[in-house]
Structure formats: structure tokens, C-alpha cells
């Protein structure tokens, strides 16, 4: 069954909404109280196009929380288990945010804009409120606000050629997860080499709406020779690549170790963050479940809540995201798997209604490249 | 243009989702990361039905944040400008939540369940994160969690007869904004006389999913004689009645005075809450804009972002919610109106594309009863 989305001011539109609606967007999700395109009508076609050409995405829903002031770095560090003490201006840091119990709250990319100025490019939860609460409680000297910054992403293997054509040679020197400012028609844009696909590309942090719309249009004009198309984060590509989705693959009931974020957890140095004591305890005790990939012999699936995966009569884990991969000719998914099934030798079974499908557990990412 | 909603685990389903989909829901919005039905196909028919009969609503998206522990009351009071020092167990309190700058964050109903136990029945923002931040910052002795409580509302003038039939005579003694526990088939339910319409009714805070589904089904069986129908918060009814919607009618850029919440702001007593200093300053300086109603001579409208209202060449205010009222044969709306236009003698003009419509400003609520 399909259902319409009831639009309202509360589900905020973006500077690109009228453009993508003219370009044929068919479905939205919501993310940070904003519309995020989910399909232009053919997920599989969009998947193959993304892996071969270049797409422009309206990902304004990746909202930016700006934290600035003399305690800004202290506050950002308090929220994340990643050690940011050596962070450099001009770099992006994937930074899991946790609560005092060690439960996941978000997994933003943190951009260090200055010694006292950070942006958190958020997944779907109101981390600005967490930051405000901590700052008020500790009486920190910071200003916290959501910016009117609206990201468009340029993703796919031909994104490099397209960006070079529109923004000049210098953009090709930008390293992965670096950012810098680039000029288009006298407007400066913060551009990062990043994005919610593994196909390569850029995220353009648009601070001036009209200038951003002009750049959006220019990318389509200039991109014709590269077969540019409108697109959006692609469910098939992101599951195959194991780009985890907060709220889908993990939530507040999960800790960073269970999500496989071990390399972003610092429990050894003397940095101070909320939840450090809890993570230390979890580390010592060890975890008994973690996120893994699954491959299932089925030709379609829709996941709207956790679905149990069985090994015989026992529950081996819970499927949290899944879709059919036209590439692998199987359903690919991300699931929280119990420890006794981590060795991948077990076959698993998925029951949806009366239908049973066989499958197996695999490492993440499911597909590389 | 109409667009589908792309479902996923992140946009959580409710215990009633499969039921309302069988009953003909056509559109969803999202609210607190959850599906909230927005229409069963004919908003106007649903409006007239709600005002005459009784409807059952899946409003599980009104999520409950539980705050308990010896500092629970202190924390709840820190978040709201309403004086809760005399709050009684068994009562609901409409309690605007603000930040340290006095900006609106949410407008939940706070339920006092015990001296050290509160539920916040939230509008659409992650206030649990604000609470966690404050609690960590101040090292408060509280436990904060989102409960698996899934509200169904019974709304409309015949809700009293239906609830009496299913739950017994005692429910008729419940006062407005009171709550108590009632038993159906050996399961206890917290039921409040409240709801997101002005047509009278109840909200059933379901703590046991299966028991709630059984009660849902029973309300439909027993409700046949009252012409019960599935429904949802009705855009026409809520605008006419001025039931404000966080994110639509106000946001973090607005303060409680601008929203007309004066009677829920305490700046005189010695209670302690974040933003008190800011509100005191705003009170002394006075506000220069506030939310008011508008009536516009038009037969349809869709509001997805603020729309300017003109008086001559000047902007008199910004329209934030609006819909066509089949009752008043006009568009009704809620708008933030500049002070010089509060006297209501001015006519206003709405421009959407090339189309201009005349209208006037009015008090809230637009319709009483």
C-alpha cells in the first residue's frame, strides 16, 4: 500500500523543493523536520545511474547546528565519544553522539570551522536541544543555533569532472573529508568532499539560498555532458555500502560498539565526554550483539519495523533495513545479530507472514566500491 | 502535486498502523519520528463527522518522555515557564517549554503521575534530549526515557457515551484535563479527558500494545450505534479552534508571549526555570507581533512555508497554517501579525503567484464550539 505525505510548514520545504518537484520527485521521507526526497520513481534505475554517472541531491535536511564561543570545543567533545582534541580547521569528523548511558543519539559529521566554531551536520534527531540543555546546565559560554544552511550533494563517479567544470581546477585538490571555500559567480560556498554514498562526490553547504539555486541550475546545465540527473540518498546503494542510518539501523537502545563504531570511541585518553564511564563498562564486559549484513533469497521486501531473523527456532537477530539489490539479485540488509551467530556459518530464515526466505549473515559493507 | 511517503523503520509505525491502513488512511505526516495519520481521504467529511459523532484516532506519535527520580519535578520546572509548584497528581498541565533565550521548543501536556514522576506528552521535537542535556549538566538524580506508550484518542461529542459504554459509568466523572486509571478486560489504562480537538473526548495512554489493540477493536464494535469512524487531528477543526501546532504556528524563533501563552508564563514568583530572565526582559519591553486568526476570501490553499500577508505594500504578518473551512466558506488561518495591524480594522491581502485574495484579521479562536 502507498500513502501520500501531508505537507505542512512543520515538514519544512527546502530551497530546492520546487526544482525537484518539477524534475519528477515521487516520494519523500522527513528528516530533521524537513522534506528529504526518497525517490524519483525508479530506485533501481537511480541506483545504476548513481554508480555510473553523477547526480545532484537535495539533502538540505542534513541540518547544521552551529556551536560557537569560547566553550564550543568543550561542548562538542562532551557530546561525542570520538577524540577531537587534535581536530584541524577545515576537516570533517564522523562523530557518534551518545548520552550518559552510552546510548546512541546521532552520528553527525562535525566540521571544525575555527578554534571556537563547529558545525554538526546532523542525522535525524534534535541534537541542538541536547547541546542547549548541556550548555545551560553547565553554564557554558556558547551560542547554539540551527543555521539556514541547505546542502546540495553532487554524487557519483562523474561528480569530479562536473565540479571541476563548474568550480575550477582547485576543487580536484580537496581531500576526502576536507572542506574549503570555493567561488561561483561571486558567491562563496563551503564545499566538503563527502556525501551519503560511496560513489564519490561533494557536499555544498549553501548559505545563500538564491546563490544556491543558481548553482543548482548551473550544475544541471553544465552536467548534461556527464548525464547528470536529480537524485537522492539511494536505499540500495547505502545498504550495500553500509552507510548506517540513525533511526533505522540504530537508535538510543544501542551503543557505539554494537554499531561497529569502535574506532570512533576513545576510552583511553583523558578527554571528557558524557557517557565515558558507561562505555568503559561496556568495553570491559564486551558486547553480545552487533550490526552485520544479511543476504536473503527474496526478490522484494519493505522494512517498517524490526523483523526477526531465525536460526531454527531461535532468534539470531533483528533486521532493521533491507531492500532488493538488482546487482546481487538478493535482498540486502543490515541487522543487529546476536553473538552466537557472528561466525557467519549459520543460515538464517526470515518469516514475513506465511512466507519464509533463507539467507546468510555477512560482514559490512556488503559491497565494496 | 501529491507525493508518496517513503516508509522506513526510522518513521516508526504504531500498534494501530495496520488497523488504520485497513480502515482507509490515505495520508500521513510524521511527528516525533513516527507516523501520524493526516487524512482518510476527505478532510471536509471528516470535519463534519468529528463535530457531530465520535472518532478514534491513532495519535501514538504524541510520544511520552518519562522523567522520574528525586529531581524530576525540579527538572520539569526548569524546562517550562508555567508554574508547576502547586501541580497535583492526576492532573494534566499544558506547559510551554522554552530555551534560555525564551524561544519556544515544544508545548507538551505534562502529566503528574507522582511526586517524583512526570510524563511529557510531546509535540514534535526531541525534548527528551533537552532534558538529558540539562540533567547531565546539572548532575540531577533523574531517569529520562521515551516510553512505549501509544495514545489512541476518542474525540467528538459522542465520545462520552461511547467511553461510558465500554469503560463504565465512572469515566463520566473525569474532569477536563484530569486523568485516572480505568480497567478494560483486566488491563488498566491511564485515561485523560483531553485531546487535540475542541469537540470533547479522551486520550487513552496505552502501555500494553496488545491490550490497546483489543480496546481499539472494541471501541469500533461498541461504537457502531454512535456512528464511530477512524479519524485523526483535523486541520480544519484545529485551525478554527486555534489548537496551535508546534513547528507550524510557532517555532524556536517565537516566544510564549507572541504565541498568546501569557497565562502559562510565571515571571513573578520565585520558581526557577531556564529562560526566565529572557522572558522578564521580553515582558518589560513588550512584544511587537503575535499569533492571530485570519479569514481570507478564497476557496483553497496549501501552506508549506510562511506566506506574507500584505496591507497595501507593507507586510502585516506571515501566514503559518491555513485551510479552507467548509463551515465559514472561507480560508481560515493562523498568522504572526505585526503590532500595527492588531486592531483588526485593516483588510489584508494574500498573494500566491499571480493570484490575490482579500481577507481580514480576527481573534483566536476563530470559531468557538
XYZ file of C-alpha atoms in Angstrom:
738
model
C 0.000 0.000 0.000
C 1.151 3.509 -0.757
C 0.270 6.644 1.193
C 0.615 10.326 0.498
C 2.616 12.697 2.620
C 0.567 15.562 4.082
C 2.745 18.613 3.608
C 2.765 21.484 6.057
C 5.116 24.196 7.266
C 6.229 21.829 10.057
C 7.711 19.466 7.438
C 9.892 22.191 6.072
C 10.493 22.609 2.351
C 13.992 23.373 1.092
C 15.305 25.986 -1.384
C 15.349 23.184 -3.974
C 11.873 21.721 -3.359
C 10.161 23.434 -6.292
C 13.016 22.333 -8.554
C 12.948 18.653 -7.592
C 9.170 18.613 -7.879
C 9.490 19.893 -11.442
C 12.169 17.270 -12.016
C 9.903 14.389 -11.014
C 10.427 13.530 -7.359
C 7.758 10.977 -6.400
C 8.339 10.228 -2.721
C 9.602 11.998 0.352
C 10.755 10.980 3.752
C 11.177 13.512 6.564
C 14.435 14.167 8.367
C 15.166 16.817 10.961
C 11.639 18.217 10.454
C 12.332 18.705 6.743
C 11.450 17.066 3.440
C 14.112 14.715 2.104
C 13.492 13.242 -1.356
C 13.396 9.437 -1.306
C 12.742 8.536 -4.931
C 12.282 9.875 -8.428
C 10.130 6.904 -9.375
C 12.597 4.106 -10.044
C 15.005 3.210 -7.264
C 16.866 0.603 -9.321
C 17.379 2.878 -12.306
C 18.600 5.618 -9.939
C 20.966 3.111 -8.314
C 22.657 2.132 -11.583
C 22.797 5.767 -12.687
C 24.446 6.833 -9.416
C 27.126 4.169 -9.746
C 27.973 5.239 -13.300
C 27.290 8.951 -13.746
C 26.562 11.950 -11.477
C 23.538 13.094 -9.510
C 22.548 16.309 -7.717
C 20.766 15.703 -4.414
C 18.637 17.969 -2.250
C 19.945 16.992 1.180
C 19.099 20.256 2.934
C 17.550 18.029 5.626
C 21.083 17.358 6.878
C 20.644 20.380 9.152
C 23.574 22.273 10.589
C 23.783 23.073 14.276
C 26.373 25.792 14.802
C 28.165 25.838 18.150
C 30.431 28.817 18.676
C 32.042 30.636 21.559
C 34.898 30.038 23.934
C 33.433 26.745 25.237
C 32.402 25.446 21.805
C 35.098 22.783 21.515
C 34.484 21.673 25.094
C 30.765 21.230 24.387
C 31.273 19.344 21.114
C 33.711 16.999 22.871
C 31.256 16.479 25.747
C 28.711 15.111 23.273
C 30.890 12.711 21.292
C 32.954 9.661 22.228
C 35.390 10.450 19.422
C 38.594 12.169 20.499
C 38.528 15.580 18.804
C 41.465 17.055 20.714
C 43.658 17.038 17.609
C 40.935 18.105 15.181
C 42.035 20.574 12.494
C 40.192 23.520 10.992
C 38.996 22.592 7.502
C 38.359 18.937 8.294
C 35.207 16.838 8.771
C 34.942 14.256 11.569
C 32.364 11.495 11.772
C 31.435 11.816 15.447
C 28.909 9.490 17.168
C 26.923 11.392 19.790
C 25.872 9.479 22.882
C 24.012 10.080 26.125
C 25.277 9.486 29.648
C 24.197 5.830 29.464
C 26.280 5.327 26.316
C 23.215 5.067 24.047
C 23.437 6.446 20.505
C 21.719 9.776 19.857
C 23.044 10.760 16.437
C 26.036 10.274 14.120
C 26.768 13.668 12.606
C 29.717 14.850 10.612
C 31.385 17.547 12.724
C 33.063 20.329 10.754
C 35.687 22.387 12.514
C 35.378 25.908 11.108
C 37.577 27.645 13.658
C 39.106 27.119 17.072
C 35.799 28.211 18.631
C 33.353 27.325 15.892
C 31.861 23.993 14.861
C 29.034 22.793 12.675
C 27.339 19.474 13.334
C 25.827 18.132 10.121
C 23.103 16.064 11.726
C 21.332 12.798 11.219
C 17.665 12.789 12.202
C 17.372 13.973 15.819
C 17.316 17.340 17.577
C 20.883 17.412 18.859
C 20.629 21.195 19.102
C 18.341 20.612 22.100
C 20.849 18.236 23.710
C 23.544 20.868 23.220
C 21.329 23.618 24.654
C 20.495 21.506 27.693
C 24.137 20.711 28.469
C 25.209 24.319 27.877
C 22.506 25.656 30.209
C 23.246 23.038 32.856
C 26.991 23.738 32.849
C 26.637 27.454 32.158
C 28.919 27.230 29.124
C 29.866 30.230 27.023
C 28.467 29.140 23.685
C 25.884 30.179 21.139
C 23.900 27.307 19.653
C 21.608 27.675 16.664
C 20.348 25.862 13.621
C 21.650 27.649 10.534
C 19.792 28.323 7.312
C 22.358 26.205 5.504
C 20.924 23.931 2.828
C 23.219 21.248 1.482
C 23.113 20.012 -2.072
C 25.212 16.970 -2.767
C 26.937 16.110 -6.036
C 27.461 12.343 -6.017
C 28.712 9.695 -8.398
C 31.952 8.944 -10.266
C 31.494 11.838 -12.686
C 30.979 14.341 -9.847
C 34.687 15.220 -10.006
C 34.562 16.226 -13.669
C 31.345 18.178 -13.200
C 32.585 20.064 -10.138
C 35.862 20.879 -11.888
C 33.963 22.258 -14.875
C 31.734 24.498 -12.738
C 34.058 25.462 -9.868
C 37.529 25.197 -11.352
C 40.592 23.008 -11.113
C 41.254 23.762 -7.446
C 38.333 21.622 -6.275
C 40.111 18.493 -7.530
C 42.755 19.013 -4.842
C 40.265 18.690 -1.980
C 40.976 15.564 0.068
C 38.322 13.157 1.358
C 36.556 14.700 4.391
C 38.346 18.005 3.836
C 36.426 21.217 3.183
C 37.236 24.661 1.855
C 35.572 27.688 0.296
C 35.050 27.986 -3.465
C 33.556 30.775 -5.530
C 30.793 30.586 -8.124
C 29.550 33.851 -9.644
C 30.961 35.942 -6.805
C 29.358 33.789 -4.103
C 31.472 31.735 -1.748
C 30.409 28.185 -0.917
C 31.743 25.869 1.750
C 32.298 22.586 -0.068
C 33.304 19.289 1.500
C 34.456 16.118 -0.222
C 31.878 13.919 1.408
C 28.379 12.591 0.915
C 25.907 9.883 1.689
C 27.087 7.457 -0.977
C 30.293 5.536 -1.571
C 30.415 6.618 -5.219
C 32.500 9.722 -4.551
C 31.456 13.327 -4.532
C 30.888 16.582 -2.737
C 28.512 18.321 -0.382
C 27.920 22.023 -0.981
C 26.912 23.844 2.202
C 24.733 26.615 0.763
C 24.468 29.686 3.000
C 22.731 31.965 0.487
C 19.528 30.449 -0.840
C 19.379 32.323 -4.145
C 23.047 31.751 -4.896
C 22.492 28.072 -4.152
C 19.558 27.846 -6.521
C 21.670 29.431 -9.254
C 24.447 26.930 -8.630
C 21.897 24.082 -8.621
C 20.684 25.189 -12.057
C 24.228 25.613 -13.362
C 25.180 22.091 -12.260
C 22.333 20.728 -14.383
C 23.257 22.871 -17.414
C 26.935 22.080 -17.210
C 26.245 18.459 -16.321
C 24.437 17.436 -19.479
C 27.596 16.012 -20.991
C 28.024 13.858 -17.851
C 24.412 12.640 -17.960
C 23.572 14.451 -14.710
C 20.241 13.559 -13.095
C 18.428 14.617 -9.936
C 18.697 12.007 -7.201
C 18.676 11.334 -3.512
C 20.351 9.037 -0.998
C 19.709 5.647 -2.572
C 18.416 2.882 -0.310
C 20.080 0.101 -2.303
C 23.458 1.805 -2.535
C 23.523 2.893 1.100
C 22.684 -0.577 2.441
C 25.221 -2.308 0.192
C 27.834 0.246 1.290
C 26.777 0.065 4.970
C 26.227 3.778 5.341
C 24.310 3.415 8.590
C 21.095 5.349 9.080
C 20.306 6.674 12.571
C 16.785 5.634 13.499
C 16.835 2.783 11.010
C 19.942 0.762 11.810
C 20.496 2.015 15.348
C 18.711 4.009 17.987
C 19.078 5.092 21.606
C 18.900 1.449 22.729
C 22.218 0.676 21.008
C 25.765 1.651 21.970
C 28.610 2.639 19.613
C 30.357 -0.735 19.965
C 27.222 -2.555 18.835
C 27.155 -0.249 15.803
C 30.753 -1.050 14.885
C 31.979 2.439 15.741
C 34.920 1.118 17.826
C 37.453 3.302 16.060
C 35.461 6.413 16.978
C 35.373 5.568 20.691
C 38.153 6.877 22.922
C 38.145 5.427 26.421
C 41.914 5.593 26.927
C 42.905 9.234 26.831
C 41.890 11.869 29.381
C 39.226 13.592 27.263
C 35.930 14.298 28.968
C 32.587 13.323 27.459
C 29.175 12.263 28.718
C 28.820 8.507 28.751
C 32.540 7.731 29.009
C 32.064 5.766 32.226
C 29.234 3.778 30.653
C 31.299 2.969 27.548
C 34.247 1.893 29.658
C 31.994 -0.590 31.439
C 30.524 -1.834 28.156
C 34.023 -2.238 26.720
C 35.178 -4.280 29.704
C 32.128 -6.529 29.715
C 32.078 -6.914 25.934
C 29.020 -6.779 23.703
C 26.734 -9.673 22.834
C 25.260 -8.327 19.597
C 26.395 -6.104 16.726
C 25.305 -4.765 13.365
C 26.087 -7.057 10.431
C 24.996 -7.534 6.863
C 22.485 -10.094 5.643
C 21.794 -11.562 2.227
C 18.356 -13.099 1.775
C 16.975 -15.177 -1.085
C 13.974 -12.997 -1.870
C 13.039 -10.570 -4.602
C 11.384 -7.847 -2.550
C 10.959 -6.540 0.971
C 9.711 -3.479 2.834
C 11.036 -2.889 6.358
C 8.954 -0.571 8.529
C 9.862 -2.126 11.857
C 12.362 -4.698 13.146
C 11.851 -8.151 11.643
C 13.140 -11.222 13.496
C 15.733 -13.422 11.810
C 15.615 -17.069 12.860
C 18.160 -19.817 13.139
C 15.963 -22.824 13.637
C 13.597 -21.808 16.416
C 15.981 -19.247 17.899
C 16.124 -15.566 17.103
C 19.543 -14.857 15.610
C 18.934 -11.156 15.255
C 16.694 -8.379 14.008
C 16.605 -6.957 10.522
C 16.448 -3.155 10.576
C 16.944 -2.022 6.970
C 16.652 -4.025 3.770
C 15.913 -3.730 0.087
C 16.273 -5.776 -3.073
C 19.637 -5.401 -4.772
C 19.343 -5.688 -8.555
C 23.096 -6.106 -8.571
C 23.308 -9.094 -6.223
C 19.837 -10.420 -7.145
C 19.068 -10.835 -3.455
C 17.655 -8.817 -0.630
C 20.467 -6.999 1.186
C 20.007 -5.816 4.732
C 21.518 -4.531 7.947
C 20.651 -6.402 11.121
C 21.541 -6.497 14.820
C 22.944 -10.024 15.217
C 23.361 -11.980 18.460
C 26.915 -13.008 19.299
C 26.434 -16.751 18.866
C 25.653 -16.183 15.165
C 28.564 -13.861 14.292
C 30.625 -16.607 12.672
C 28.504 -16.444 9.520
C 28.384 -20.195 9.029
C 24.776 -20.326 10.115
C 22.000 -19.896 7.668
C 19.134 -17.707 8.797
C 15.482 -17.582 7.995
C 13.185 -14.624 7.561
C 9.455 -15.040 8.072
C 7.097 -12.382 6.791
C 3.516 -13.511 7.222
C 3.374 -17.055 5.855
C 6.380 -16.587 3.629
C 9.792 -17.920 4.645
C 13.070 -16.999 2.966
C 16.551 -18.394 3.545
C 19.572 -16.222 3.941
C 23.006 -15.755 5.438
C 24.912 -13.330 7.572
C 27.854 -11.363 6.134
C 30.274 -8.608 7.052
C 29.659 -4.924 6.467
C 29.969 -3.353 3.996
C 28.138 -5.895 1.867
C 29.621 -4.461 -1.328
C 32.868 -2.519 -1.624
C 33.095 0.098 -4.372
C 1.093 17.823 -6.735
C 0.928 14.833 -4.442
C 3.857 12.777 -3.213
C 4.173 9.449 -1.502
C 5.737 8.927 1.876
C 8.711 6.560 1.836
C 8.209 4.364 4.872
C 11.086 3.007 6.900
C 11.813 1.896 10.442
C 13.015 5.445 11.194
C 9.456 6.744 10.604
C 8.086 4.427 13.243
C 4.793 2.614 12.812
C 2.362 2.407 15.731
C 0.423 -0.523 17.232
C -2.581 0.733 15.248
C -0.905 1.244 11.852
C -2.130 -1.983 10.273
C -5.644 -1.219 11.529
C -5.853 2.322 10.144
C -4.394 1.145 6.839
C -7.190 -1.429 6.594
C -9.637 1.331 7.524
C -8.589 3.573 4.658
C -5.984 6.061 5.826
C -4.704 7.896 2.729
C -2.065 10.325 4.016
C 0.473 10.524 6.799
C 2.531 13.210 8.339
C 5.440 12.416 10.657
C 5.669 13.572 14.244
C 8.300 12.664 16.812
C 9.858 10.248 14.295
C 6.557 8.381 13.974
C 3.690 8.075 11.509
C 0.692 10.270 12.321
C -2.371 9.816 10.108
C -3.380 13.052 8.365
C -6.410 12.049 6.324
C -8.766 9.234 5.445
C -9.438 10.747 2.029
C -11.924 13.531 2.686
C -10.924 16.200 5.188
C -14.232 18.052 4.989
C -16.340 14.953 5.529
C -14.102 14.008 8.473
C -14.522 17.540 9.864
C -18.313 17.411 9.871
C -18.279 13.871 11.255
C -15.944 14.871 14.111
C -18.199 17.750 15.101
C -21.275 15.508 15.205
C -20.268 11.963 16.131
C -17.196 10.227 17.521
C -13.827 9.239 16.066
C -10.951 7.018 17.176
C -7.528 8.476 16.413
C -4.092 6.877 16.258
C -2.066 9.599 17.970
C 0.727 7.340 19.222
C 3.062 9.975 17.755
C 2.338 12.109 20.822
C 5.317 10.416 22.468
C 5.737 10.263 26.220
C 9.000 11.257 27.858
C 9.064 9.918 31.397
C 11.098 11.859 33.941
C 11.357 10.203 37.332
C 13.584 10.370 40.374
C 14.128 12.740 43.239
C 14.951 15.702 40.963
C 12.154 15.016 38.465
C 9.922 17.914 39.492
C 12.905 20.261 39.564
C 13.865 19.265 36.014
C 10.335 19.571 34.622
C 10.039 23.033 36.180
C 13.439 24.043 34.755
C 12.097 23.389 31.251
C 8.759 25.199 31.438
C 7.741 28.799 32.128
C 4.493 27.571 33.686
C 4.457 27.491 37.472
C 4.030 23.827 38.409
C 4.735 24.240 42.126
C 1.118 23.511 43.009
C 0.608 20.762 40.451
C -1.446 17.794 41.648
C -1.054 14.106 40.933
C -3.741 13.042 38.459
C -3.828 16.314 36.540
C -2.591 17.401 33.100
C -0.835 20.750 32.594
C -0.299 22.468 29.261
C 3.305 23.532 29.727
C 5.250 25.547 27.097
C 8.910 24.528 27.041
C 11.451 27.210 26.245
C 15.201 27.600 25.931
C 17.430 30.011 27.818
C 16.734 32.733 25.242
C 12.972 32.377 25.810
C 12.371 30.737 22.429
C 9.673 28.060 22.146
C 10.863 24.440 21.955
C 7.645 22.487 22.483
C 4.188 22.738 24.074
C 3.549 19.380 25.736
C 0.878 18.343 28.152
C 2.685 17.460 31.388
C 1.054 14.693 33.428
C 1.948 14.466 37.086
C 1.893 10.762 37.945
C 3.549 11.017 41.339
C 5.595 13.413 43.424
C 8.722 12.210 41.596
C 7.260 11.074 38.306
C 6.113 13.045 35.264
C 5.202 12.288 31.685
C 5.585 14.919 28.986
C 3.153 14.230 26.146
C 5.150 15.912 23.428
C 4.590 17.961 20.341
C 7.082 17.354 17.545
C 10.606 17.875 18.915
C 13.078 15.752 20.869
C 12.566 17.269 24.310
C 13.953 14.084 25.835
C 17.352 15.244 24.542
C 16.912 18.690 26.105
C 16.028 17.003 29.409
C 19.023 14.651 29.177
C 21.354 17.558 28.457
C 20.154 19.612 31.421
C 20.204 16.588 33.731
C 23.778 15.694 32.743
C 24.925 19.292 33.026
C 23.429 19.776 36.489
C 24.078 16.208 37.625
C 20.411 15.715 38.541
C 19.064 12.500 40.017
C 16.567 11.567 37.332
C 15.878 8.828 34.841
C 14.709 10.043 31.454
C 13.321 7.768 28.773
C 10.797 7.616 25.992
C 8.109 5.113 26.939
C 6.427 2.598 24.689
C 3.120 4.332 25.383
C 0.860 4.681 22.362
C -2.080 7.033 22.704
C -5.378 6.490 20.987
C -7.776 9.395 21.225
C -11.567 9.175 21.318
C -12.866 12.536 20.111
C -16.194 14.109 19.284
C -19.452 14.846 21.134
C -20.455 11.186 21.287
C -17.127 10.167 22.816
C -18.680 10.385 26.287
C -21.430 7.880 25.507
C -19.027 5.522 23.789
C -16.466 5.609 26.595
C -19.180 5.077 29.202
C -20.449 2.051 27.286
C -17.000 0.452 27.036
C -15.351 1.545 30.303
C -18.246 2.099 32.654
C -20.047 4.932 34.362
C -17.023 6.092 36.370
C -15.338 7.611 33.315
C -18.092 10.233 33.069
C -16.861 11.730 36.347
C -13.417 12.547 34.952
C -12.897 16.315 34.799
C -11.299 18.172 31.883
C -7.503 17.687 31.974
C -7.841 15.148 34.775
C -6.602 11.583 34.372
C -7.102 8.294 36.183
C -6.807 4.566 35.633
C -9.667 2.505 34.191
C -9.934 -1.197 33.524
C -10.930 -2.957 30.320
C -10.731 -6.777 30.241
C -8.366 -6.901 33.217
C -5.971 -4.350 31.728
C -5.520 -0.956 33.321
C -5.362 2.121 31.110
C -4.362 5.653 32.041
C -7.091 7.801 30.504
C -7.158 11.601 30.387
C -10.051 13.857 29.432
C -8.145 15.718 26.784
C -7.352 15.631 23.097
C -6.378 17.580 20.052
C -9.854 18.803 19.167
C -12.334 21.103 20.861
C -15.151 18.599 20.342
C -14.622 16.852 23.678
C -13.108 13.495 24.352
C -10.427 11.341 25.867
C -6.873 10.215 25.330
C -6.046 6.644 26.271
C -2.389 6.194 27.181
C -1.830 2.579 26.129
C 1.067 0.862 27.929
C 0.361 -2.675 26.711
C 0.260 -2.892 22.931
C -1.928 -5.976 22.629
C -4.391 -4.770 25.246
C -4.555 -1.461 23.404
C -5.291 -3.151 20.099
C -8.110 -5.103 21.746
C -9.552 -1.912 23.186
C -9.221 -0.211 19.798
C -11.259 -3.000 18.206
C -13.840 -2.922 20.996
C -14.344 0.829 20.586
C -15.222 0.249 16.946
C -17.604 -2.640 17.737
C -19.321 -0.815 20.560
C -19.279 2.457 18.677
C -21.431 1.409 15.728
C -24.552 2.879 17.310
C -22.697 6.214 17.668
C -21.514 6.167 14.047
C -17.875 5.813 15.110
C -15.248 6.328 12.389
C -11.464 6.301 12.294
C -10.032 9.801 12.199
C -7.076 11.979 13.004
C -6.374 15.525 14.156
C -8.379 17.537 11.643
C -6.657 20.517 10.024
C -9.895 22.486 9.606
C -11.132 21.896 13.152
C -7.778 22.590 14.781
C -7.244 25.885 12.945
C -10.786 27.103 13.653
C -10.323 26.153 17.319
C -6.789 27.615 17.461
C -5.155 24.459 18.731
C -1.653 25.646 17.929
C 0.772 23.303 16.216
C 4.437 23.486 17.182
C 6.530 23.768 14.021
C 3.585 25.120 12.052
C 2.279 28.086 14.046
C 5.360 28.726 16.123
C 8.992 27.689 16.304
C 12.195 28.458 18.190
C 12.181 31.999 16.776
C 8.999 32.846 18.721
C 8.492 33.454 22.439
C 5.493 32.382 24.570
C 4.033 35.899 24.668
C 3.981 36.071 20.874
C 2.107 32.753 20.913
C -0.532 34.059 23.313
C 0.638 31.811 26.157
C 0.699 34.694 28.693
C -1.309 32.766 31.258
C 1.230 29.953 31.215
C 4.181 32.284 31.894
C 5.184 32.942 35.504
C 7.734 35.731 35.918
C 6.506 36.886 39.329
C 7.006 34.000 41.743
C 10.367 32.605 42.794
C 10.283 29.441 40.678
C 13.422 28.651 38.723
C 13.370 27.861 35.009
C 15.680 28.344 32.040
C 14.786 31.458 30.092
C 13.120 33.294 32.976
C 15.491 36.234 32.687
C 14.869 36.433 28.946
C 11.075 36.351 29.395
C 11.226 39.048 32.049
C 13.042 41.290 29.583
C 10.568 40.489 26.800
C 7.667 41.206 29.148
C 9.091 44.583 30.133
C 9.829 45.631 26.570
C 6.548 44.294 25.208
C 6.096 42.312 22.015
C 5.560 43.741 18.558
C 3.875 40.766 16.908
C 1.582 37.935 17.971
C -0.397 34.997 16.617
C -3.885 35.871 15.388
C -6.538 34.396 13.164
C -7.167 35.333 9.559
C -10.163 34.880 7.297
C -9.431 35.015 3.582
C -11.814 35.134 0.644
C -10.501 32.085 -1.181
C -11.688 28.559 -1.727
C -8.423 26.663 -1.318
C -4.891 26.974 -0.040
C -1.883 24.829 0.816
C 0.653 26.247 3.267
C 4.088 24.632 3.168
C 6.046 27.680 4.280
C 5.278 31.150 5.650
C 3.253 33.281 3.239
C 3.350 37.076 3.542
C 0.136 38.956 4.250
C 0.055 42.487 2.868
C -1.646 45.673 3.903
C -1.067 47.828 0.862
C 2.633 47.493 0.143
C 3.541 46.667 3.733
C 3.836 43.218 5.253
C 1.234 42.941 8.005
C 2.246 39.447 9.008
C 3.005 35.915 7.954
C 0.504 33.141 7.445
C 1.695 29.869 9.004
C -1.248 27.458 8.834
C -4.395 27.676 6.730
C -7.077 25.602 5.114
C -10.496 26.062 3.555
C -13.351 25.956 6.056
C -16.499 24.454 4.539
C -18.329 25.881 7.527
C -17.284 29.516 7.096
C -16.884 29.244 3.305
C -13.539 30.991 3.599
C -9.922 30.114 4.142
C -9.134 30.175 7.860
C -5.597 30.593 9.064
C -3.193 31.339 11.884
C -0.655 34.085 11.284
C 2.041 36.031 13.115
C 0.735 39.608 12.862
C 2.715 42.833 13.355
C 1.537 45.115 16.169
C 0.335 47.977 13.978
C -2.282 45.631 12.462
C -3.676 44.101 15.663
C -6.775 46.318 15.736
C -8.437 44.199 13.048
C -9.839 47.154 11.133
C -7.322 46.665 8.367
C -8.033 44.441 5.469
C -5.182 42.258 4.342
C -4.168 40.742 1.072
C -2.651 37.398 0.292
C -0.644 36.897 -2.890
C 0.093 33.399 -4.119
C 1.756 33.501 -7.502
C -0.348 35.902 -9.613
C -3.464 35.393 -7.533
C -4.531 37.940 -4.922
C -7.158 37.341 -2.244
C -8.653 39.810 0.246
C -9.056 38.973 3.898
C -9.208 40.228 7.445
C -7.560 39.626 10.770
C -9.539 38.160 13.679
C -9.058 36.912 17.223
C -8.239 33.346 18.159
C -10.014 31.019 18.378
C -11.697 31.717 15.054
C -14.660 29.514 15.971
C -15.795 28.658 19.493
C -17.500 25.310 19.993
